[in-house]
Short mmCIF file of C-alpha atoms and ligand atoms in Angstrom, two decimals:
data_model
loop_
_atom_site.label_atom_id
_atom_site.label_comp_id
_atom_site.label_asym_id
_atom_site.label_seq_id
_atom_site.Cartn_x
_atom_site.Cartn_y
_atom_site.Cartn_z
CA UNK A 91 184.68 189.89 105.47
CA UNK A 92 183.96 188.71 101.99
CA UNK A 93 181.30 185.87 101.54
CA UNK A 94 184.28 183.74 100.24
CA UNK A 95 186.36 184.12 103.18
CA UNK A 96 183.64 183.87 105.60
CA UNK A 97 182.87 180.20 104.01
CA UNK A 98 186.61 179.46 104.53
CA UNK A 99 187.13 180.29 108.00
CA UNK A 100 183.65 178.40 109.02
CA UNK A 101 184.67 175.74 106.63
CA UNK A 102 181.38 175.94 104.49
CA UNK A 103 181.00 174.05 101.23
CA UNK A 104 178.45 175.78 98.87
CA UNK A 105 176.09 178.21 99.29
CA UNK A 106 173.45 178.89 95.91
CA UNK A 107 171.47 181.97 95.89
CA UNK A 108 168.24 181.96 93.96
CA UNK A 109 165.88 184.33 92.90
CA UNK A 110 162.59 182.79 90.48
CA UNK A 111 161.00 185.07 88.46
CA UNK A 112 157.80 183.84 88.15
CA UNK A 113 156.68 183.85 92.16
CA UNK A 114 159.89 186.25 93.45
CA UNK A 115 161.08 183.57 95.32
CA UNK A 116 164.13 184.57 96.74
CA UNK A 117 166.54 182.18 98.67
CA UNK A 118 169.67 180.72 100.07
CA UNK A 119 170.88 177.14 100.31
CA UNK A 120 174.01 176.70 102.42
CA UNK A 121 175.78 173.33 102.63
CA UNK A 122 178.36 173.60 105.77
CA UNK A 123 179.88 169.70 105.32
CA UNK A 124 178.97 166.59 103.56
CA UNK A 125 181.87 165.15 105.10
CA UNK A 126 179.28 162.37 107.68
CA UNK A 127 177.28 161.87 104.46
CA UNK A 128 174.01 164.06 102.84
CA UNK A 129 173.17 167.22 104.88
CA UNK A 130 169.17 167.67 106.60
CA UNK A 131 168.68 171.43 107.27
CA UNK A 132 165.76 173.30 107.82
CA UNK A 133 164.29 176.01 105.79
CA UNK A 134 163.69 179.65 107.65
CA UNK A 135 161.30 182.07 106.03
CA UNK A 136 161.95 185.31 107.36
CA UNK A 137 162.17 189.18 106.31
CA UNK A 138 165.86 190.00 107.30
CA UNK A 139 166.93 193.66 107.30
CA UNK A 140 168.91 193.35 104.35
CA UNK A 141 170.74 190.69 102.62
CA UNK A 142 173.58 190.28 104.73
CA UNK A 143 171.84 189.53 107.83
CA UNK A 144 170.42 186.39 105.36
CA UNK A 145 173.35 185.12 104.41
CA UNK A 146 174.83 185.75 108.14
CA UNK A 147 172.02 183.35 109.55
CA UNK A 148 172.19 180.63 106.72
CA UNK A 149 175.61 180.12 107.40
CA UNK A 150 175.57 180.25 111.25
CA UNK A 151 172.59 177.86 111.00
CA UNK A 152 174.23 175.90 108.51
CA UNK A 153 177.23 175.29 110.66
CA UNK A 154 175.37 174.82 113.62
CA UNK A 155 173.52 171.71 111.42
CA UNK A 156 176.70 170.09 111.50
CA UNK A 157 177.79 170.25 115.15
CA UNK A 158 174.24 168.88 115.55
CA UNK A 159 174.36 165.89 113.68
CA UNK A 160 177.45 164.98 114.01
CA UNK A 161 176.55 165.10 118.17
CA UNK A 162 173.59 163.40 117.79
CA UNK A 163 175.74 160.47 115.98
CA UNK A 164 173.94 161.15 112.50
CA UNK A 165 175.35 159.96 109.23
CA UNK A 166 174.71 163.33 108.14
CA UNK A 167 175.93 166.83 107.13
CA UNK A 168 174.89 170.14 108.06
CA UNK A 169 173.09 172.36 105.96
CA UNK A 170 170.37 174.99 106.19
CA UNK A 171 168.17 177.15 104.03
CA UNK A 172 166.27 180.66 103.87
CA UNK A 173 163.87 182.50 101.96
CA UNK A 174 164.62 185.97 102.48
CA UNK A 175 160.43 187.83 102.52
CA UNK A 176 159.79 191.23 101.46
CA UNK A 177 158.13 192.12 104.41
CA UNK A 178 156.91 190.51 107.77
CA UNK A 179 153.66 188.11 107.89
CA UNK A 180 154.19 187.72 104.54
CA UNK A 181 151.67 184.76 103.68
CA UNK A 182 153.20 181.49 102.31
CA UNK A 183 151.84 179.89 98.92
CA UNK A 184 152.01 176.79 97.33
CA UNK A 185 153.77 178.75 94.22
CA UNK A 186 156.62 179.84 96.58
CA UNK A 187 156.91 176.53 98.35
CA UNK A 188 157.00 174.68 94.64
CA UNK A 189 160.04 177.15 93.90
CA UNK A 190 161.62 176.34 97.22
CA UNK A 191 161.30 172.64 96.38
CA UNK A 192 162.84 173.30 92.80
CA UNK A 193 166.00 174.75 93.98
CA UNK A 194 166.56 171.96 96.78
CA UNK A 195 166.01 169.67 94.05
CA UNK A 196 168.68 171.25 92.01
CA UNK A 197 171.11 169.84 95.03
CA UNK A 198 169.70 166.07 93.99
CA UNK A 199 169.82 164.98 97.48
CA UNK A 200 173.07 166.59 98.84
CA UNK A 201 170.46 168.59 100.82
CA UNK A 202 167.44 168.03 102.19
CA UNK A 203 165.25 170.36 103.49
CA UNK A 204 162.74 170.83 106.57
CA UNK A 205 160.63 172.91 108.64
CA UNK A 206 162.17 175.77 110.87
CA UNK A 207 160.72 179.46 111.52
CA UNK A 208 157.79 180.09 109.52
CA UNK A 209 157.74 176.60 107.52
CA UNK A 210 154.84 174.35 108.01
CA UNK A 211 154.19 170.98 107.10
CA UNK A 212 151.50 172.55 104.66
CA UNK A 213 154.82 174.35 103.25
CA UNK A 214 156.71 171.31 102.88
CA UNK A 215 154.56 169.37 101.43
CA UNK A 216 154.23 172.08 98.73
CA UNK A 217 157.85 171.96 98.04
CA UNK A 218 157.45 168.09 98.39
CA UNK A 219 155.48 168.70 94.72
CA UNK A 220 158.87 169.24 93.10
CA UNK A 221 161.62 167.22 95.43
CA UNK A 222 161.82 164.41 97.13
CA UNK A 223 164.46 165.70 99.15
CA UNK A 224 162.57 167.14 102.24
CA UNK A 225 161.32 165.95 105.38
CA UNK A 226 158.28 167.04 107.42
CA UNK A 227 155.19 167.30 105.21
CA UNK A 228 152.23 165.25 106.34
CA UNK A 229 150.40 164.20 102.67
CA UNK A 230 153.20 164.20 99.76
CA UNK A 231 156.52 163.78 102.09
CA UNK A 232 156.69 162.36 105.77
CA UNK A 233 157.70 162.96 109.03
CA UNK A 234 155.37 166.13 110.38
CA UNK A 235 155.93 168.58 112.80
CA UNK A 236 159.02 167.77 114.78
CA UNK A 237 158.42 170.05 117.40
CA UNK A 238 157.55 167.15 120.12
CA UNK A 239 160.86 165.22 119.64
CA UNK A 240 162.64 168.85 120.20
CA UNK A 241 160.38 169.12 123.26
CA UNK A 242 161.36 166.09 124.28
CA UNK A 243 165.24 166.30 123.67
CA UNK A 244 165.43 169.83 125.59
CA UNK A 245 163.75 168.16 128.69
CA UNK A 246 166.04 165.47 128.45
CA UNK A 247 169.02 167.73 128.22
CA UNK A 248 167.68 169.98 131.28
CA UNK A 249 167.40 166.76 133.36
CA UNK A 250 171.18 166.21 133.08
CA UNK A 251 171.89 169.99 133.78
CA UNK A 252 170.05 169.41 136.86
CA UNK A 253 171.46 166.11 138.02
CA UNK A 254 174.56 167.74 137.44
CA UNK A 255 173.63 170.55 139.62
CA UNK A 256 172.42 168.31 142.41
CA UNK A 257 168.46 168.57 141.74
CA UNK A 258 167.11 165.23 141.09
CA UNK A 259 163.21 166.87 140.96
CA UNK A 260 161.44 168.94 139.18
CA UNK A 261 158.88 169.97 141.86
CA UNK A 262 159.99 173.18 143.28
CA UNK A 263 162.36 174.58 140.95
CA UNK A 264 161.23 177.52 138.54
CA UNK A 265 161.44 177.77 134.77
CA UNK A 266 161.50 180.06 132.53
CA UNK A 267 160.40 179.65 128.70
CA UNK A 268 160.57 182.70 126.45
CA UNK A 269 158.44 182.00 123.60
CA UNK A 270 155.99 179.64 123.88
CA UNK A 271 155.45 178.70 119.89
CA UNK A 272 156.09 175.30 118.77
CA UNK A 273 158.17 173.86 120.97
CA UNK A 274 158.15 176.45 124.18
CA UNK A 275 154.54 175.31 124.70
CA UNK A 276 155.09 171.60 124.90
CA UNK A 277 158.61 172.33 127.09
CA UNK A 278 156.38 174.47 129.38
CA UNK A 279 154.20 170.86 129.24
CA UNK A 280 156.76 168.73 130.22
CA UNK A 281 157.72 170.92 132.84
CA UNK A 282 154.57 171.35 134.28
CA UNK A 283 154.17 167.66 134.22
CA UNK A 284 157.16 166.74 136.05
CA UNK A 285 155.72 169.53 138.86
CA UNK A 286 157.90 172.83 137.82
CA UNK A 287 156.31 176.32 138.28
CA UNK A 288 156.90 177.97 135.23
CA UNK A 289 157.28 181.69 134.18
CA UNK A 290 156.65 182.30 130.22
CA UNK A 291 156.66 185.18 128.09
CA UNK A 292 156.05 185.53 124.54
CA UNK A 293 155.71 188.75 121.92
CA UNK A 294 152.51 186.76 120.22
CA UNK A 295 149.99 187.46 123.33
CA UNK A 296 147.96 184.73 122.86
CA UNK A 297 150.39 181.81 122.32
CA UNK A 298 151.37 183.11 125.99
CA UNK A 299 147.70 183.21 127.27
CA UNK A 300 146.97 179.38 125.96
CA UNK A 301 150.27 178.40 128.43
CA UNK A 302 148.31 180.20 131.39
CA UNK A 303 144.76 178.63 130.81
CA UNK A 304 145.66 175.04 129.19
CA UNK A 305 149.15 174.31 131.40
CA UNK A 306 149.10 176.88 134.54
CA UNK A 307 152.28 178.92 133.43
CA UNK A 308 152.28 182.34 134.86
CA UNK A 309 152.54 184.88 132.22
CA UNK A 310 155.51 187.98 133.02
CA UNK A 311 153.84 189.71 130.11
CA UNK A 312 155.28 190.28 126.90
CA UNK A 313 156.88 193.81 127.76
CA UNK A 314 158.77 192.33 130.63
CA UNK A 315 162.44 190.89 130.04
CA UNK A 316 162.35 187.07 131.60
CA UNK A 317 166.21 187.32 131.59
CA UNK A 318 165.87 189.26 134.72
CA UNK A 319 164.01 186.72 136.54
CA UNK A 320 164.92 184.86 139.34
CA UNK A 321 165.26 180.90 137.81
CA UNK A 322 166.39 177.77 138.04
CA UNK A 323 166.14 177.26 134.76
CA UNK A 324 166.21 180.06 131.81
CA UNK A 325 164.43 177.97 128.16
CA UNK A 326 164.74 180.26 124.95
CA UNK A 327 162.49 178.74 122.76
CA UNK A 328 162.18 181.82 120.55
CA UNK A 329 164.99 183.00 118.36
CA UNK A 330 168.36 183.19 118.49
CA UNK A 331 171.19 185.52 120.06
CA UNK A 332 169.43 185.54 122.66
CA UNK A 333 172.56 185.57 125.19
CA UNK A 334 175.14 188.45 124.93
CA UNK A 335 177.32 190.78 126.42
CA UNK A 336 173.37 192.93 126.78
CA UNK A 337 172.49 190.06 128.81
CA UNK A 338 174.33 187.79 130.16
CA UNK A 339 175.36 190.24 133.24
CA UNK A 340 171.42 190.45 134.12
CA UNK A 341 170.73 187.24 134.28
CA UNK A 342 170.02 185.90 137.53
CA UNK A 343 169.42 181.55 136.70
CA UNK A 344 171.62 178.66 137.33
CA UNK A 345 171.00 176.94 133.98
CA UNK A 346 170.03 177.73 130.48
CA UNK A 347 168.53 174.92 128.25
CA UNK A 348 166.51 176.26 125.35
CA UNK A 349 165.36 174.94 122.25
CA UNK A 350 166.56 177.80 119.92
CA UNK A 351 169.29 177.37 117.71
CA UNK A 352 172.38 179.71 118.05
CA UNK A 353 172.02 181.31 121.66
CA UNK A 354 175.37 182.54 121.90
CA UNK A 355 175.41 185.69 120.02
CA UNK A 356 179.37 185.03 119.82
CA UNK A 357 179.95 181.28 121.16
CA UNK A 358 183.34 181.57 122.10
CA UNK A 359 183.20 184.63 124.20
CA UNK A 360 179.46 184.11 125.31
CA UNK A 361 180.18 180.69 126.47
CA UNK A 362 183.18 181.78 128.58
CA UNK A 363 180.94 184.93 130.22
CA UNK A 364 178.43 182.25 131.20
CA UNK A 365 181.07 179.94 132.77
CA UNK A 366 182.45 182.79 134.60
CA UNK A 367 179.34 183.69 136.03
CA UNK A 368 178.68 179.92 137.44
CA UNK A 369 175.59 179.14 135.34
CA UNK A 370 175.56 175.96 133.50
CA UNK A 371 174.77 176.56 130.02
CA UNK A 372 173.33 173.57 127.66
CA UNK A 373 174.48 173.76 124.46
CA UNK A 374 171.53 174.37 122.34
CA UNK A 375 172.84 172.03 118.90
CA UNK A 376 173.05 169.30 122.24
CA UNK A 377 169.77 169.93 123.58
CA UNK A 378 167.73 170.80 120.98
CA UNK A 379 168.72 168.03 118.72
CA UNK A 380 165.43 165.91 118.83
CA UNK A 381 163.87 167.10 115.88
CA UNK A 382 166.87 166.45 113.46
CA UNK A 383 166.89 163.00 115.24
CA UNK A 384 163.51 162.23 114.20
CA UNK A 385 163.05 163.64 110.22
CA UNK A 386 166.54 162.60 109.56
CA UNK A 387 166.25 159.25 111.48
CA UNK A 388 163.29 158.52 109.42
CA UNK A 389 165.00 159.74 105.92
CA UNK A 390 167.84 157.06 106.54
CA UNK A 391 165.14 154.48 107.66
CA UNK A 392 165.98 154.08 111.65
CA UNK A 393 162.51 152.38 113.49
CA UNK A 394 160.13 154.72 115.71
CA UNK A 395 162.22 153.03 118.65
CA UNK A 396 165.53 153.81 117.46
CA UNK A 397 164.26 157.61 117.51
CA UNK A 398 163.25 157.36 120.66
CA UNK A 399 166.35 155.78 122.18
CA UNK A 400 168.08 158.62 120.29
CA UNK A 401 166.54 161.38 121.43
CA UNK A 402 166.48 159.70 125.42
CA UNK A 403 170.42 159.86 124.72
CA UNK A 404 170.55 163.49 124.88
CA UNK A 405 170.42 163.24 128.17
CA UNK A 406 173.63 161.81 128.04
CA UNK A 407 175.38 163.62 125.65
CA UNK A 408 174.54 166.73 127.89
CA UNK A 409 176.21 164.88 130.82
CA UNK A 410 179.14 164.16 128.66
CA UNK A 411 179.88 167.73 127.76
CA UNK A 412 178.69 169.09 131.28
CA UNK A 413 181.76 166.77 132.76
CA UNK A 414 184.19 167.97 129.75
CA UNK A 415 183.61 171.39 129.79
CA UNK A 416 184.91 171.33 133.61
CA UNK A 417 188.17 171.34 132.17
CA UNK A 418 187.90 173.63 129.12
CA UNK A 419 186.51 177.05 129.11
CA UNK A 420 182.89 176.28 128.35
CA UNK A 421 180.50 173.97 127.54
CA UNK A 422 179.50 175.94 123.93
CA UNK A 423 183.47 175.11 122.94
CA UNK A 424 183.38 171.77 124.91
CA UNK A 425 180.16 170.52 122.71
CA UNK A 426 181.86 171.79 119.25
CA UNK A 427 185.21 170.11 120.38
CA UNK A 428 182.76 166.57 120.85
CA UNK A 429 181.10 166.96 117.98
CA UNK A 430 184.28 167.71 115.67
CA UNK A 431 186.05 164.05 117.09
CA UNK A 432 182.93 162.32 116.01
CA UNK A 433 183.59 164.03 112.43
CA UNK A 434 186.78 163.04 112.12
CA UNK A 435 186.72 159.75 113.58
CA UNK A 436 183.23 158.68 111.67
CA UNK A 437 184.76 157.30 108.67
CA UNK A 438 183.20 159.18 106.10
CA UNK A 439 179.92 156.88 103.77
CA UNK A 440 181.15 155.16 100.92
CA UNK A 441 177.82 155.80 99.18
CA UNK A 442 175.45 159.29 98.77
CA UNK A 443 172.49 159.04 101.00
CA UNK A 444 168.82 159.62 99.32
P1 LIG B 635 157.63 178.96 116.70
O1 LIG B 635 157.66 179.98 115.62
O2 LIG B 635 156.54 177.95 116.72
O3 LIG B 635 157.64 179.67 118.14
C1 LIG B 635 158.47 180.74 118.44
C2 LIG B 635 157.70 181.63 119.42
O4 LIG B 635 158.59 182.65 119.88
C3 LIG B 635 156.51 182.33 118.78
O5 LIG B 635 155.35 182.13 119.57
C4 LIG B 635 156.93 183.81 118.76
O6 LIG B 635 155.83 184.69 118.93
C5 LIG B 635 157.86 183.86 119.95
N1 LIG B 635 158.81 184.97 119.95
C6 LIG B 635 159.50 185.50 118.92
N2 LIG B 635 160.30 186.49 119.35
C7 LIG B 635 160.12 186.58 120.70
C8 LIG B 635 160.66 187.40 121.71
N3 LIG B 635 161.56 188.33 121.44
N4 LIG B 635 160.24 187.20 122.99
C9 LIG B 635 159.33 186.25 123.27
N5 LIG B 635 158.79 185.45 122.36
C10 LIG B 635 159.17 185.60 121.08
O7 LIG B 635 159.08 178.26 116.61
P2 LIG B 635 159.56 176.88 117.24
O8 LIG B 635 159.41 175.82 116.22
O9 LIG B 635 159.01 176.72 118.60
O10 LIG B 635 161.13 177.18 117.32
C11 LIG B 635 161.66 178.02 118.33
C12 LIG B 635 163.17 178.00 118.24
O11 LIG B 635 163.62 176.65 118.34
C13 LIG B 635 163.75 178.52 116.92
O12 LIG B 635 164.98 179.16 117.19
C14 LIG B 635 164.00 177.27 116.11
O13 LIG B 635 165.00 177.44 115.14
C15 LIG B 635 164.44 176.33 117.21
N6 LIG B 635 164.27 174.92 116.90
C16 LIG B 635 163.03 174.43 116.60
C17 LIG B 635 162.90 173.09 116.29
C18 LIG B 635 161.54 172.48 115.99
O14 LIG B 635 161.42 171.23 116.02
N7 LIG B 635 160.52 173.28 115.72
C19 LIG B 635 164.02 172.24 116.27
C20 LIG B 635 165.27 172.78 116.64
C21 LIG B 635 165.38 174.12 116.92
#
């Protein structure tokens, strides 16, 4: 399908491409809906296979944006960004991050950008230099790392999961985290807190070894698939389509509840397979909402407290779409079917935010 169509049937607004001479900056802005007000979106550095694989991920991220706000009861839109790298590890520098933060400001607030894969604060802060429209630096724009929020949001969510499921502990149940980066390492915290054994695995060796030595996680090694494991609870915290026709017939948990974005390598029929196989599956733009909460609920000026009641209400939301999806097909179509009511019945901001 042509890039044109593909924006119609997901409903997208604009996507910009960009390519700056001077650094070889090359990236992609895509605005999914304005329609709850300005759109907060991450910014992914990453080096995709080839150019379509870019534009495939800003616009399934972008979308995904949307859902998430709108769930999360945001006056905001969905958007997302990515600079596509020449080649893997490729070192960030404040030149590139100044030409990222030229062509968000081009957008003059319809989008504001974050951190996501491979993004720092250091990053945004860079890009800070040119916009004002970005979240998540630490010196020249606020907010930091959002990682503990997201932390934070997918335990609440995997609470509800489990309440749902009957399991009002934590003690005795067994988790599994696959990649245990950012926010995998303080999930496998929280878990370990509340008295979970956990199981993590993760391609970067040593990010896996600190979860063994600081939290007692027990490490199924890097080269061994944790989607075979016996669980209670499956986490991807790595990246996404993660859960697939390849994998969803191995999997032997009761509930997924991850803090990656886009799971479901194809919602629709992904969600159903997971239905039909009996294991409750947490929409990840539901559970993994706490970082949005907190950089976008300090852009529109909401108090530390409001954040926190926020991100306490995924619990909820997860128990809303849990019940719901008991008489639809699956949870993945029953948490885009709650977040599109709150779209349409949020009557749409009489002002531009930012
Ligand atoms: P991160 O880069 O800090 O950590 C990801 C970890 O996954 C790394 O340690 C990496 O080595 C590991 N990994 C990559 N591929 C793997 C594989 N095949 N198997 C095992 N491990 C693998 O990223 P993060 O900030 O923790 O984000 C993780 C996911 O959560 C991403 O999909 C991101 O988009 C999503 N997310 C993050 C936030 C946030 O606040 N950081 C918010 C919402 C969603």
């Amino acid at each position: 399908m042509d890039l044109l169509s593909l924006m119609q049937s997901h409903g997208h607004e604009l996507v910009e491409f960009h390519q700056d001479p001077g650094t070889g900056l090359k990236a992609i802005i895509a605005v999914h809906s304005t329609v709850l007000g300005n759109a907060l979106g991450g910014t992914r550095r990453w080096a995709y296979a080839s150019t379509h694989d870019a534009i495939y991920d800003v616009l399934r991220l972008s979308e995904g944006m949307t859902y998430k706000a709108a769930a999360a009861d945001l006056p905001m839109g969905g958007a997302k960004s990515v600079i596509v790298l020449d080649k893997p590890g490729q070192q960030p520098t404040e030149a590139e991050g100044r030409a990222m933060g030229r062509f968000v400001e081009a957008f003059h607030g319809k989008y504001i950008a974050a951190e996501d894969v491979g993004v720092s604060p250091q990053f945004c802060d860079w890009m800070a230099m040119e916009t004002k429209h970005i979240m998540g630096g630490e010196n020249v724009s606020t907010g930091g790392d959002p990682s503990p929020w997201t932390s934070q949001g997918v335990f609440n969510s995997m609470k509800a999961c489990l309440e749902a499921a009957g399991d009002t502990e934590f003690s005795g149940l067994t988790i599994g985290i696959q990649g245990c980066g950012a926010t995998g390492f303080k999930l496998a915290k929280l878990c370990r807190a509340a008295g979970a054994a956990v199981l993590v695995t993760d391609v970067h060796v040593p990010s896996m070894k600190r979860c063994v030595e600081e939290l007692g996680c027990m490490a199924v090694g890097n080269d061994k698939n944790l989607f075979h494991e016996e669980l209670d609870v499956l986490a991807p915290c790595a990246l996404g389509a993660v859960l697939g026709p390849e994998t969803i017939p191995q999997l032997r948990c009761r509930i997924i509840c991850g803090t990656a974005n886009n799971q479901l390598v194809e919602p629709v029929r992904d969600g159903r397979a997971l239905k039909e196989r009996g294991i409750a599956y947490a929409p990840d733009f539901i559970a993994n909402a706490g970082g949005l909460i907190r950089l976008a609920g300090l852009y529109l000026g909401l108090t530390e407290q409001q954040i926190d009641e926020k991100v306490a209400g995924i619990e909820h939301t997860t128990h809303e779409v849990l019940r719901e999806a008991l008489s639809t097909t699956s949870t993945a179509e029953a948490a885009i079917a709650y977040a599109k009511r709150r779209i349409e019945k949020t009557p749409a901001p009489t002002a531009a935010l930012g």
